[in-house]
Tab-separated table of C-alpha atoms in Angstrom:
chain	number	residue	atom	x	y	z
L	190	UNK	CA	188.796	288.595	-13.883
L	191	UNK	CA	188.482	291.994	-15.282
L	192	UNK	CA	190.792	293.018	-17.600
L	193	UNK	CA	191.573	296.268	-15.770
L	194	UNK	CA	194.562	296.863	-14.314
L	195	UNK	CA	193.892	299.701	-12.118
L	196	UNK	CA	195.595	298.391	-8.327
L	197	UNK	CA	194.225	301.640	-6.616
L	198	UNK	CA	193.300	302.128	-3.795
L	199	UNK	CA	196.674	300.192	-3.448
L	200	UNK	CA	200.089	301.784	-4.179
L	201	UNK	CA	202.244	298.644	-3.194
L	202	UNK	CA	202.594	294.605	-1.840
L	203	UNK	CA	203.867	292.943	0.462
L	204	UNK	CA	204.612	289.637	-0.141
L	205	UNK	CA	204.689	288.366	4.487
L	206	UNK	CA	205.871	285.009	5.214
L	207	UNK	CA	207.428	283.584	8.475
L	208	UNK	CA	211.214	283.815	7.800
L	209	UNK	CA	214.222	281.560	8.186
L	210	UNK	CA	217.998	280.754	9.360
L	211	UNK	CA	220.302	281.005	6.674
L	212	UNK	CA	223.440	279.824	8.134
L	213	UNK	CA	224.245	278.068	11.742
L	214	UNK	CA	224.600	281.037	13.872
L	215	UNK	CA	221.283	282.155	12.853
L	216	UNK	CA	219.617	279.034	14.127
L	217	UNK	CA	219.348	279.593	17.410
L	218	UNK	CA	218.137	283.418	17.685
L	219	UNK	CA	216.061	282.953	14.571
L	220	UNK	CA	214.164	280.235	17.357
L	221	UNK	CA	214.371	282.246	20.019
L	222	UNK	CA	212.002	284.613	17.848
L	223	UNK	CA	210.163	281.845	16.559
L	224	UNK	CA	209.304	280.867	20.477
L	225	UNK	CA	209.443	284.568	22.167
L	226	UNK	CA	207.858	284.965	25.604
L	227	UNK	CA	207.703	281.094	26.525
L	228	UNK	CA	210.564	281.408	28.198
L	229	UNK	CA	212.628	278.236	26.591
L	230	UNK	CA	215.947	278.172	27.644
L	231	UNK	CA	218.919	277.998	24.603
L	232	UNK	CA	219.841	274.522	25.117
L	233	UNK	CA	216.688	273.457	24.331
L	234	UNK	CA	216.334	275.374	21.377
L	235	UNK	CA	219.245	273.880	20.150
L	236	UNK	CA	217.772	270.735	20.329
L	237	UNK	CA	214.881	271.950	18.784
L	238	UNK	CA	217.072	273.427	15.994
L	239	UNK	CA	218.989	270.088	15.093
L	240	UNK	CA	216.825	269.512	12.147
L	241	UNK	CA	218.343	273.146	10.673
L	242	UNK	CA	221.722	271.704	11.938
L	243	UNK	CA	221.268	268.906	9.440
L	244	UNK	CA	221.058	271.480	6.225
L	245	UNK	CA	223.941	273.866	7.074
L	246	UNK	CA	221.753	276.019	9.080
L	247	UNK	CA	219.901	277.329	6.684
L	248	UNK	CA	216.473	277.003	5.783
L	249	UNK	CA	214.786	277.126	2.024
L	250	UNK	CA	212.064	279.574	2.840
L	251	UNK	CA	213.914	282.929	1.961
L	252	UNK	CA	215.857	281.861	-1.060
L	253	UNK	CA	212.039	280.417	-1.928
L	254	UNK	CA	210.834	283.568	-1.125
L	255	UNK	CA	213.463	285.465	-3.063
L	256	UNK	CA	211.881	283.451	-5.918
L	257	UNK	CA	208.214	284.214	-5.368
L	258	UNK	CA	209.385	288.142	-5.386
L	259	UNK	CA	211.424	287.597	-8.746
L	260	UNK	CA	208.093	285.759	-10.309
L	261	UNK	CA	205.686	288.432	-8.980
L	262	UNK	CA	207.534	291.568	-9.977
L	263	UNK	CA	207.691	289.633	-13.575
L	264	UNK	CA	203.997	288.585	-13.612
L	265	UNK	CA	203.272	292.092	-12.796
L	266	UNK	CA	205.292	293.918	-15.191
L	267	UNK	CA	204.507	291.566	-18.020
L	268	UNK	CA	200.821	292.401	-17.370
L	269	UNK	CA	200.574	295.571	-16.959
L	270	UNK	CA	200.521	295.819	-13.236
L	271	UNK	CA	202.427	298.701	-12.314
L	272	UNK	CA	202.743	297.937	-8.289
L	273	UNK	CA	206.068	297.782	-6.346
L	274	UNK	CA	206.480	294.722	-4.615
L	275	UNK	CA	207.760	294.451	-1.324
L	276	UNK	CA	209.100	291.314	1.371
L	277	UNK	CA	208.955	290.910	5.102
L	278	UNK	CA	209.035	288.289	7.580
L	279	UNK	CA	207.668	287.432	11.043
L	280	UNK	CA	210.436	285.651	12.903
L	281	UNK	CA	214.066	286.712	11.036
L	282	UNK	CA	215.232	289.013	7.911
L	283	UNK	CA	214.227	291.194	6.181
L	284	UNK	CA	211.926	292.050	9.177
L	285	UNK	CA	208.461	292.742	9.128
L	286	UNK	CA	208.642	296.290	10.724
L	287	UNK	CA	211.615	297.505	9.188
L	288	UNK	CA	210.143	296.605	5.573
L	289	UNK	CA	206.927	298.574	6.757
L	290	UNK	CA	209.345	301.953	7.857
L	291	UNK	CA	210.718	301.537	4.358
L	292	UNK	CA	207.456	301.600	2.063
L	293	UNK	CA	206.233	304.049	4.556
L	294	UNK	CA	209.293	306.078	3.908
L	295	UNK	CA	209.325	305.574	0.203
L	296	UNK	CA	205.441	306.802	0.251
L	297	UNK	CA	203.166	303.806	0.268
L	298	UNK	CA	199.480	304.313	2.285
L	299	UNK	CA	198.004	301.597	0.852
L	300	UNK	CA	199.085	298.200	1.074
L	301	UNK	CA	197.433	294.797	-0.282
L	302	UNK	CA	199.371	292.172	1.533
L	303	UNK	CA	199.790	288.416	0.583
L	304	UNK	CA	201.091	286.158	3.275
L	305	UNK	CA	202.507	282.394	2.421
L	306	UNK	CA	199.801	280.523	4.544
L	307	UNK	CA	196.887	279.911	2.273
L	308	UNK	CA	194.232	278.812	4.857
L	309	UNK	CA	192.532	279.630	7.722
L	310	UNK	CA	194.053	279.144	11.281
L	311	UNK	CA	195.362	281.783	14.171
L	312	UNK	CA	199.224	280.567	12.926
L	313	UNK	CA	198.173	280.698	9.323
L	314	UNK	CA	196.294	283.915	9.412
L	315	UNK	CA	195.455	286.236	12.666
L	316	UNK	CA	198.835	286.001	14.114
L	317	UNK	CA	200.334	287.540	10.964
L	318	UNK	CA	197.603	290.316	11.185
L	319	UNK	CA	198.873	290.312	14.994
L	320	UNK	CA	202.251	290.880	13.717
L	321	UNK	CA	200.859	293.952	11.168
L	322	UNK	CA	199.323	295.617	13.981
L	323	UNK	CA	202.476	295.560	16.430
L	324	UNK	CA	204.434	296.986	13.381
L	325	UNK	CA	202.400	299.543	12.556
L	326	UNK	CA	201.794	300.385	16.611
L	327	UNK	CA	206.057	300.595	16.057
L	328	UNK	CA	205.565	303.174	13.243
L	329	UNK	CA	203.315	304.520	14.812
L	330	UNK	CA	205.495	305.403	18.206
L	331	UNK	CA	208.199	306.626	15.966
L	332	UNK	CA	205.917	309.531	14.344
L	333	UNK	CA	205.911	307.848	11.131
L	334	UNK	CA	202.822	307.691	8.491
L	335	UNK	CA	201.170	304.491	9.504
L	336	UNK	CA	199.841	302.861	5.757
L	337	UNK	CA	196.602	301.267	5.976
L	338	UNK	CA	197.146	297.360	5.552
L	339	UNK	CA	194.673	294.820	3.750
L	340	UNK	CA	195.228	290.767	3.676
L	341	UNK	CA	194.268	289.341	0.760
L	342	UNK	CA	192.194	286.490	0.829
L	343	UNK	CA	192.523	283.186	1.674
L	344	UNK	CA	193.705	281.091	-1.362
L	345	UNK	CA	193.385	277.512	-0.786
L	346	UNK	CA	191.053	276.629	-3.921
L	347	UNK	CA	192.273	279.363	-6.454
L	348	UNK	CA	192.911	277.660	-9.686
L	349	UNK	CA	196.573	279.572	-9.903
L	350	UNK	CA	197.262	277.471	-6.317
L	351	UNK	CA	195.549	274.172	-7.228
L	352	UNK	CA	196.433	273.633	-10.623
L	353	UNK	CA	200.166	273.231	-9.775
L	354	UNK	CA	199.741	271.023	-6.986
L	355	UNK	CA	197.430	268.894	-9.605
L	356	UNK	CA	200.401	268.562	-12.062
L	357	UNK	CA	202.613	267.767	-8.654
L	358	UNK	CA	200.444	264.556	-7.699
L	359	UNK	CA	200.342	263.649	-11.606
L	360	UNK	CA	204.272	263.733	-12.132
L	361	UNK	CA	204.787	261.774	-9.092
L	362	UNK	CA	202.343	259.422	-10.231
L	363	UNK	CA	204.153	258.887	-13.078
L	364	UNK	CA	207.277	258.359	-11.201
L	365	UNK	CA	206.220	255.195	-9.217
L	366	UNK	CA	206.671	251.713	-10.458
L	367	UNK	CA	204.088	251.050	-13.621
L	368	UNK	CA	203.332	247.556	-11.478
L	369	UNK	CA	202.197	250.034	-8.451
L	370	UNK	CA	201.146	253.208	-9.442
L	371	UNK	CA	197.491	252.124	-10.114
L	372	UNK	CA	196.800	250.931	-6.503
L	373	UNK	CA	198.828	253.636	-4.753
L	374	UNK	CA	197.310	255.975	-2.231
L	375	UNK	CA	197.883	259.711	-1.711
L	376	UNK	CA	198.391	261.172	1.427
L	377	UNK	CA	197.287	264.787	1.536
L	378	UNK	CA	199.538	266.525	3.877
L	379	UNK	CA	199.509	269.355	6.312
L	380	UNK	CA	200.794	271.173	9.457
L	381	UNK	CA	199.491	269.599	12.542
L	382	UNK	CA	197.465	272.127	14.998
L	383	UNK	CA	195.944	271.843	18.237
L	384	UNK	CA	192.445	270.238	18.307
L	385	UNK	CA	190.892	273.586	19.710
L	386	UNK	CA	193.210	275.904	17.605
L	387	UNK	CA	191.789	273.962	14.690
L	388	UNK	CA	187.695	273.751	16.057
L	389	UNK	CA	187.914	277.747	16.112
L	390	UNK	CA	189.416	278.281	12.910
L	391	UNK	CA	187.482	280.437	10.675
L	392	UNK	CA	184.707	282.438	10.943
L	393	UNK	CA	182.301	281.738	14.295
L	394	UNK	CA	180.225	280.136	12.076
L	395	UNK	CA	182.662	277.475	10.321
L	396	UNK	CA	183.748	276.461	14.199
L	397	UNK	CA	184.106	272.914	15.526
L	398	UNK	CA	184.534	269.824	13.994
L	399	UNK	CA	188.184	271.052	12.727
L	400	UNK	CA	186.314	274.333	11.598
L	401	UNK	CA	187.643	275.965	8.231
L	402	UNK	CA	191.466	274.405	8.325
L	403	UNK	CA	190.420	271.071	8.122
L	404	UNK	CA	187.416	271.825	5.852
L	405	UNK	CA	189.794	273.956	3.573
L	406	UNK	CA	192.449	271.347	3.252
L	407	UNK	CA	189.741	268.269	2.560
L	408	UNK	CA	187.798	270.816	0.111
L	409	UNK	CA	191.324	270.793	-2.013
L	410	UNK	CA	192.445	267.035	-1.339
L	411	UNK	CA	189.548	266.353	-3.425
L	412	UNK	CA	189.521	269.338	-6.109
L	413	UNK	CA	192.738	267.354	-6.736
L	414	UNK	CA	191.498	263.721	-6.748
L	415	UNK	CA	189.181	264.896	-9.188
L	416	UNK	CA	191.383	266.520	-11.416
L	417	UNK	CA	194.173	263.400	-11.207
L	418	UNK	CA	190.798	260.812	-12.227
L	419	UNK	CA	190.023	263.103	-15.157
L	420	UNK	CA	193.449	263.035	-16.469
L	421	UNK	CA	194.818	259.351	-15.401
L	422	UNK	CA	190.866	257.875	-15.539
L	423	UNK	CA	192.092	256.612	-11.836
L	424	UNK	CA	190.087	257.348	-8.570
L	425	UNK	CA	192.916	257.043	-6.192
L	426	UNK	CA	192.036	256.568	-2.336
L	427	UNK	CA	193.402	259.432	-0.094
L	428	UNK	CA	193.083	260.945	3.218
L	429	UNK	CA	194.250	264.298	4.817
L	430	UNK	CA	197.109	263.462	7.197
L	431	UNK	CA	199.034	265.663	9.323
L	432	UNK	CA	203.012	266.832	9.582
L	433	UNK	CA	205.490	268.798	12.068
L	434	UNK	CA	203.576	268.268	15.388
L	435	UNK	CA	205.799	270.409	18.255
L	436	UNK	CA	203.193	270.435	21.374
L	437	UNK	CA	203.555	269.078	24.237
L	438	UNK	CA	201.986	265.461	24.395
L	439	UNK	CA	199.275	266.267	26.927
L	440	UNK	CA	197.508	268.574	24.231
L	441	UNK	CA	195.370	266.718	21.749
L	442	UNK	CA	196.471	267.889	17.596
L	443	UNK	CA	195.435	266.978	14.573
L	444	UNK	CA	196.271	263.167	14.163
L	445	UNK	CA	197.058	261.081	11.648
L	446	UNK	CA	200.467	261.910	11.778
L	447	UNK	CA	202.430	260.609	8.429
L	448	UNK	CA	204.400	258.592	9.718
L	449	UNK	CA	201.813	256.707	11.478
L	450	UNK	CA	199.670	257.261	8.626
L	451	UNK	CA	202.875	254.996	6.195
L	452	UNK	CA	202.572	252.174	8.664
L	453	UNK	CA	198.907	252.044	8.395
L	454	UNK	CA	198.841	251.855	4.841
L	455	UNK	CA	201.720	249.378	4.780
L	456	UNK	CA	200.140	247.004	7.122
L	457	UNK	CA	197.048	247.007	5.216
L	458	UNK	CA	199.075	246.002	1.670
L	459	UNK	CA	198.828	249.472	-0.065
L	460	UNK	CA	201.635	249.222	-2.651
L	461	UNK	CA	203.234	252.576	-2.681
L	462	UNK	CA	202.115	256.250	-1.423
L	463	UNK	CA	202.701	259.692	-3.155
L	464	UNK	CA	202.385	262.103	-0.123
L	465	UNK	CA	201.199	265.766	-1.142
L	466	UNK	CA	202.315	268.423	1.117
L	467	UNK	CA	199.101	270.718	-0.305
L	468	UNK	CA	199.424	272.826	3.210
L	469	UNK	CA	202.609	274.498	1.944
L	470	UNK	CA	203.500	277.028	-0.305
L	471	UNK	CA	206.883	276.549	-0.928
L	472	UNK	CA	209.623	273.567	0.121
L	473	UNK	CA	210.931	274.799	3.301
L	474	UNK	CA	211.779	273.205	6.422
L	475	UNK	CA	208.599	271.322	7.421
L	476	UNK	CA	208.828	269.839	3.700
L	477	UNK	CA	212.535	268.704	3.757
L	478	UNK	CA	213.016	267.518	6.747
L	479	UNK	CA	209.290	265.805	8.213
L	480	UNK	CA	208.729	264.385	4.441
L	481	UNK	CA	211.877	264.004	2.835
L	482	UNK	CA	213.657	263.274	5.729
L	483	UNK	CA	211.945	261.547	8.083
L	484	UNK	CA	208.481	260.338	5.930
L	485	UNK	CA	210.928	258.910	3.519
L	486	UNK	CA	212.868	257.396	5.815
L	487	UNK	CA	210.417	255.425	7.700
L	488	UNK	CA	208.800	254.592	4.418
L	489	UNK	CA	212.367	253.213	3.421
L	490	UNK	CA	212.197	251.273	6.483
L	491	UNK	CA	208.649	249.559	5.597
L	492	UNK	CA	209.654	248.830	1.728
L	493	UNK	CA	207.281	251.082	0.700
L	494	UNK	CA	207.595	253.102	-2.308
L	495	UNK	CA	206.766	256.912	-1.734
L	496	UNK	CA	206.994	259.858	-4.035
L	497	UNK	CA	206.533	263.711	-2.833
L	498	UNK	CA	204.785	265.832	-4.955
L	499	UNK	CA	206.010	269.232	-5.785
L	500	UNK	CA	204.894	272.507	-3.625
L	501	UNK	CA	203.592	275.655	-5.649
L	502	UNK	CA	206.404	277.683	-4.716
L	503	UNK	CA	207.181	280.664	-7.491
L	504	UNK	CA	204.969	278.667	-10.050
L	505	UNK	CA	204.095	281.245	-12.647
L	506	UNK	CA	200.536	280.062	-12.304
L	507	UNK	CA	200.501	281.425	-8.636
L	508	UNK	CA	202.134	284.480	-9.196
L	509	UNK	CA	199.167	285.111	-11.639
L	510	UNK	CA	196.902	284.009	-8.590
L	511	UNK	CA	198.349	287.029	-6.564
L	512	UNK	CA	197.825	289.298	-9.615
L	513	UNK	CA	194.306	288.612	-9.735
L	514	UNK	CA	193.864	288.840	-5.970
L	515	UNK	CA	195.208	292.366	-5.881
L	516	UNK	CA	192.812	293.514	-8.561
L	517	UNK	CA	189.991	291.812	-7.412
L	518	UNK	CA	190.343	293.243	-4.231
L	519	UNK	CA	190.941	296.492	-5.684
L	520	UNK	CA	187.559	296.214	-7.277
L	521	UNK	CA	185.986	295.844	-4.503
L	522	UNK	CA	187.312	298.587	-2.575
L	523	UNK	CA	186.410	300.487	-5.865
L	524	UNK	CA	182.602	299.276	-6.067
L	525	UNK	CA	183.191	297.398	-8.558
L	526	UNK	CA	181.492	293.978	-9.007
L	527	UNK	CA	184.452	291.834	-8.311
L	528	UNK	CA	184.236	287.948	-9.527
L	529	UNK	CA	186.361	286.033	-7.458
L	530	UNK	CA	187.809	283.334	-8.586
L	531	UNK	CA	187.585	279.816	-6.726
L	532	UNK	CA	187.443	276.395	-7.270
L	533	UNK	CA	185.569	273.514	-5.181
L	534	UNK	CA	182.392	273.770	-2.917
L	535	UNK	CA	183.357	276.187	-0.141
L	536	UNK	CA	183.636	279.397	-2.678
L	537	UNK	CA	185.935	282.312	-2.247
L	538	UNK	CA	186.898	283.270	1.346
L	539	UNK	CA	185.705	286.406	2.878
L	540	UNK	CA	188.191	289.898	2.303
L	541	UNK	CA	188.013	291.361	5.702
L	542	UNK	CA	188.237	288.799	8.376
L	543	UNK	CA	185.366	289.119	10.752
L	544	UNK	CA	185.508	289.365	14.705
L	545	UNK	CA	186.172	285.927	16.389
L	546	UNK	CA	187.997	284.912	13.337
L	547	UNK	CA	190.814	282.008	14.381
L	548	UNK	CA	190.603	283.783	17.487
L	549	UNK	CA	193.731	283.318	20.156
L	550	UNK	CA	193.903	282.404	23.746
L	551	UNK	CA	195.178	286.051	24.837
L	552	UNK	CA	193.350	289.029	22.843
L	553	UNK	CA	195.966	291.076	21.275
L	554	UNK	CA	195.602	293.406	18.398
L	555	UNK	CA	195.418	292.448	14.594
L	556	UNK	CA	195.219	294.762	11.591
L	557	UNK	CA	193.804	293.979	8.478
L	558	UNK	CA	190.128	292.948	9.697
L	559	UNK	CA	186.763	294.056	11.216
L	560	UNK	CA	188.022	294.556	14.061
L	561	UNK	CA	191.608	296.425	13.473
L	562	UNK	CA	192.617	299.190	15.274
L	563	UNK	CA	194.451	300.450	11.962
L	564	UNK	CA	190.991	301.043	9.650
């Protein structure tokens, strides 16, 4: 990167990510957000919220998030960075429209905006720009400025993203057994889509065959195999394996499941597993209750030892990653030759994201992208 540290065109951040409960009686309306316009009635989103139930009601994502923003506003000042840092969330507070009325209020027109889903998929990516365009349409219909909005780019194989989850795999390594650890298996871990949802991820061109999610997520599994051989001198066997399924069982998604995946490896004699939960930025529920919950309790059952490696979370490393982001985006909207910086074969992902991009089964508006009603 370029040691300048001129953000502009962009006056501020947003750090977007999906929200969570943080106590009981949040549970169930923070759902009802979560599932708004299905029309699921309350007692079975009570059932659906059992596994929040289980921690108090509350979920890790905002005090993670709360984190993230402490490490970014550091990164940034200790750098040179002068850009105010804002937080909003999709489903539950502080909310995404009412952070938007307050940077438009405090002045902000320009806005670089990094979400906590680091690949490519319509829940990962276009429904948050979905979500940016119904806020701003909100600002908008209150005679407010309405601030010009770009997502940063995907950031699956950034070093400052990678590099922690390396060290993760390595320390949990180091945790088995010494009389397993050199025949155990990693299981690279991720949210389970639909089939199709995942086939038309990505640009038109990436579609089918699990189109860029799965060919993001396999295109890190093995930056990290790599790096775990060149420091252990071990080529572990792995496999991308999927998490969290909540369709309906008539709809075909991404399979392996893990716990499936455990019993597999079990019945063939693997030793002992470290499961890597590389789709995730941070710990929250998906991470503490499908792996360290349930994974580990079925691997419990088996006799089969299992580590989980560590998310990225507020890693300083990553908070570096969204400093460079910014200004290599901001170099580009300058003229500037931006490098971007990425690891593995697939190369940096593409700023703007182009029409039939992780497209959705209804059309509904999305900012930040070629097609965005808010240029």
């Amino acid at each position: 990167m370029s040691d300048l540290r001129d953000p502009a065109p962009y006056d501020a951040l947003l750090l977007l990510s999906f929200g969570g409960p943080e106590g009981p009686d949040d549970v169930v309306p923070f759902l009802a957000n979560v599932t708004r316009g299905r029309g699921i009635p309350e007692e079975r989103l009570k059932e659906v919220g059992k596994h929040y139930f289980l921690f108090g009601g509350v979920s890790p994502i905002n005090a993670q998030n709360r984190a993230l923003l402490d490490a970014l506003r550091t990164d940034f000042a200790e750098n040179g960075l002068d850009l105010p840092v804002y937080w909003g969330n999709r489903n539950w507070a502080p909310y995404l429209t009412d952070t938007l009325r307050e940077m438009a209020a405090d002045g902000h027109r320009r806005i670089a905006v990094l979400a906590t889903s680091a690949y490519a998929s319509y829940s990962g990516c276009r429904q948050y720009r979905e979500n940016l365009a119904e806020s701003l349409a909100v600002l908008e219909a209150e005679g407010l400025p309405v601030p010009r909005v770009d997502k940063l780019r995907h950031y699956f194989n950034h070093p400052g993203f990678v590099q922690p989850m390396v060290d993760g795999v390595l320390a949990s390594l180091a945790d088995l057994p010494e009389d397993v650890r050199g025949a155990a298996h990693l299981a690279f871990t991720t949210h389970s889509i639909p089939v199709s949802a995942a086939d038309t991820s990505g640009p038109v061109e990436t579609h089918g065959d699990g189109g860029a999610y799965v060919a993001e997520h396999l295109d890190v599994a093995r930056l990290i195999v790599d790096a775990v051989r060149e420091e252990t001198g071990v080529e572990y066997p792995w496999q991308l394996v999927y998490q969290s399924r909540s369709g309906a069982p008539h709809i075909p998604w991404l399979e392996p499941d893990i716990c499936d995946h455990l019993e597999t490896l079990h019945g063939a004699g693997v030793p002992a597993v470290v499961m890597a939960p590389i789709g995730f930025v941070s710990d929250h529920m998906e991470v503490l209750y499908d792996l360290d919950t349930e994974a580990t309790a079925k691997a419990a059952e088996l006799g089969l030892p299992v580590r989980r490696s560590a998310t990225v979370g507020a890693d300083p490393r990553f908070a570096a990653a969204a400093r460079e982001l910014v200004l290599e985006r901001a170099a580009a909207e300058q003229g500037r030759g931006a490098r971007p910086c990425a690891l593995g074969a697939l190369g940096p992902s593409h700023d703007l994201c182009p029409v039939g991009c992780c497209p959705a089964r209804a059309s509904r508006p999305a900012a930040a992208g070629a097609d965005s009603p808010y240029a």
